Tab-separated table of C-alpha atoms in Angstrom:
chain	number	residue	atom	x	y	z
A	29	UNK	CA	-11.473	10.793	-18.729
A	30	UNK	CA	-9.897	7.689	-16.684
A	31	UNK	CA	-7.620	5.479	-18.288
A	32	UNK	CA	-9.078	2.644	-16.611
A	33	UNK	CA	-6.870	1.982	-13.541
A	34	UNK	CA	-7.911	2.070	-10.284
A	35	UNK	CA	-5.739	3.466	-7.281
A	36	UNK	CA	-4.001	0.489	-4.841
A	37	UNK	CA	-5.466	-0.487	-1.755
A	38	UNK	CA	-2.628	1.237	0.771
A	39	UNK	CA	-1.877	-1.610	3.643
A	40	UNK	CA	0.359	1.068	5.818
A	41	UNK	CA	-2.264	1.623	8.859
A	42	UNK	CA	-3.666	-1.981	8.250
A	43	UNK	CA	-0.180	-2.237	8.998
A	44	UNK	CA	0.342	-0.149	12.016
A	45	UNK	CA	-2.489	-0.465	13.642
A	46	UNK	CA	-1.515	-4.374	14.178
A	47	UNK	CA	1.580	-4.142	15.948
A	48	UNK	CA	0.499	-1.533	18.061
A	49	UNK	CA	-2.567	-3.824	19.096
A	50	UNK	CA	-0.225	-6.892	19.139
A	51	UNK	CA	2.400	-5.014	21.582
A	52	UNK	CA	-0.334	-4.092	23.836
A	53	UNK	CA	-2.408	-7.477	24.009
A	54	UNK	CA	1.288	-8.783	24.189
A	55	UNK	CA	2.171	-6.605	27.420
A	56	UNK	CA	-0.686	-7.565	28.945
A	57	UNK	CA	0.451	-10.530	28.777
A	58	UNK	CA	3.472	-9.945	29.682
A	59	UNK	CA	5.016	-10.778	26.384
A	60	UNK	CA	5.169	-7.195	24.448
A	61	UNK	CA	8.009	-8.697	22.383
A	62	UNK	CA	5.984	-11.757	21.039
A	63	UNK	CA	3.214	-9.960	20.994
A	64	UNK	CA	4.996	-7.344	18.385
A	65	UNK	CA	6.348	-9.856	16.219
A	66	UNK	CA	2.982	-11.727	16.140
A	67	UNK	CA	1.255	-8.387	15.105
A	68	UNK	CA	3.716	-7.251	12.560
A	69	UNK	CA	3.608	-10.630	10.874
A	70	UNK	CA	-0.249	-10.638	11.107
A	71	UNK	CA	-0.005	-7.290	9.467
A	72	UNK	CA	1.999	-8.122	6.672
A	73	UNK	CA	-0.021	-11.145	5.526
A	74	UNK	CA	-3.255	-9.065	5.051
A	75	UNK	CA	-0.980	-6.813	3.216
A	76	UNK	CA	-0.137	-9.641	1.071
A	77	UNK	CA	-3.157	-10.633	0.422
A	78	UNK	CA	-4.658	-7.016	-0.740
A	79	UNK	CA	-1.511	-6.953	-2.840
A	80	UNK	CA	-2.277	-9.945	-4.648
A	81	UNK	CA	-6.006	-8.943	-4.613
A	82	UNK	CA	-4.913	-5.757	-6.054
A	83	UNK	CA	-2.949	-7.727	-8.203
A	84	UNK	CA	-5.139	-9.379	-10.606
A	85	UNK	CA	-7.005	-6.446	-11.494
Protein backbone atom coordinates (compact mmCIF):
# COMPACT_ATOMS: atom_id res chain seq x y z
CA UNK A 1 0.00 0.00 0.00
CA UNK A 2 0.96 3.85 -0.74
CA UNK A 3 0.66 6.28 1.84
CA UNK A 4 -0.59 8.72 -0.50
CA UNK A 5 2.45 10.83 -1.54
CA UNK A 6 3.65 11.15 -4.73
CA UNK A 7 7.50 11.38 -5.65
CA UNK A 8 8.85 15.27 -6.59
CA UNK A 9 9.21 16.36 -9.95
CA UNK A 10 13.38 16.41 -10.07
CA UNK A 11 14.35 19.93 -11.96
CA UNK A 12 18.31 18.83 -12.14
CA UNK A 13 18.49 18.11 -16.13
CA UNK A 14 15.63 20.72 -16.68
CA UNK A 15 18.37 22.37 -15.10
CA UNK A 16 21.38 21.39 -17.03
CA UNK A 17 20.22 21.05 -20.08
CA UNK A 18 19.54 25.05 -20.06
CA UNK A 19 22.81 26.37 -19.49
CA UNK A 20 24.40 24.13 -21.70
CA UNK A 21 21.90 25.35 -24.53
CA UNK A 22 22.24 28.97 -23.23
CA UNK A 23 26.28 28.79 -23.41
CA UNK A 24 26.09 27.51 -26.83
CA UNK A 25 23.31 29.87 -28.41
CA UNK A 26 25.42 32.41 -26.30
CA UNK A 27 28.83 31.52 -28.17
CA UNK A 28 27.33 31.73 -31.18
CA UNK A 29 26.75 34.78 -30.47
CA UNK A 30 29.63 35.54 -29.26
CA UNK A 31 28.43 36.07 -25.76
CA UNK A 32 28.94 32.42 -24.00
CA UNK A 33 29.07 34.31 -20.68
CA UNK A 34 25.58 36.03 -21.03
CA UNK A 35 24.40 33.41 -22.65
CA UNK A 36 25.23 31.06 -19.39
CA UNK A 37 23.84 33.30 -16.97
CA UNK A 38 20.66 33.77 -19.09
CA UNK A 39 20.29 29.89 -19.22
CA UNK A 40 21.00 29.14 -15.65
CA UNK A 41 18.51 31.75 -14.55
CA UNK A 42 15.96 30.44 -17.15
CA UNK A 43 16.61 27.11 -15.57
CA UNK A 44 16.02 27.92 -12.18
CA UNK A 45 12.67 29.66 -12.68
CA UNK A 46 11.04 26.51 -14.24
CA UNK A 47 12.51 24.85 -11.29
CA UNK A 48 10.64 27.20 -9.21
CA UNK A 49 7.75 26.86 -10.64
CA UNK A 50 7.57 22.79 -10.52
CA UNK A 51 8.56 23.36 -6.91
CA UNK A 52 5.71 25.36 -6.11
CA UNK A 53 3.57 23.13 -8.43
CA UNK A 54 4.85 20.30 -6.48
CA UNK A 55 4.12 22.27 -3.67
CA UNK A 56 0.51 22.41 -3.24
CA UNK A 57 -0.05 18.89 -3.58
Amino acid sequence: MTTGKNNPTGAGAIIALLILGGAIVGGMMGQPSAGLLIGAAAGMGIALLLWLRERGK
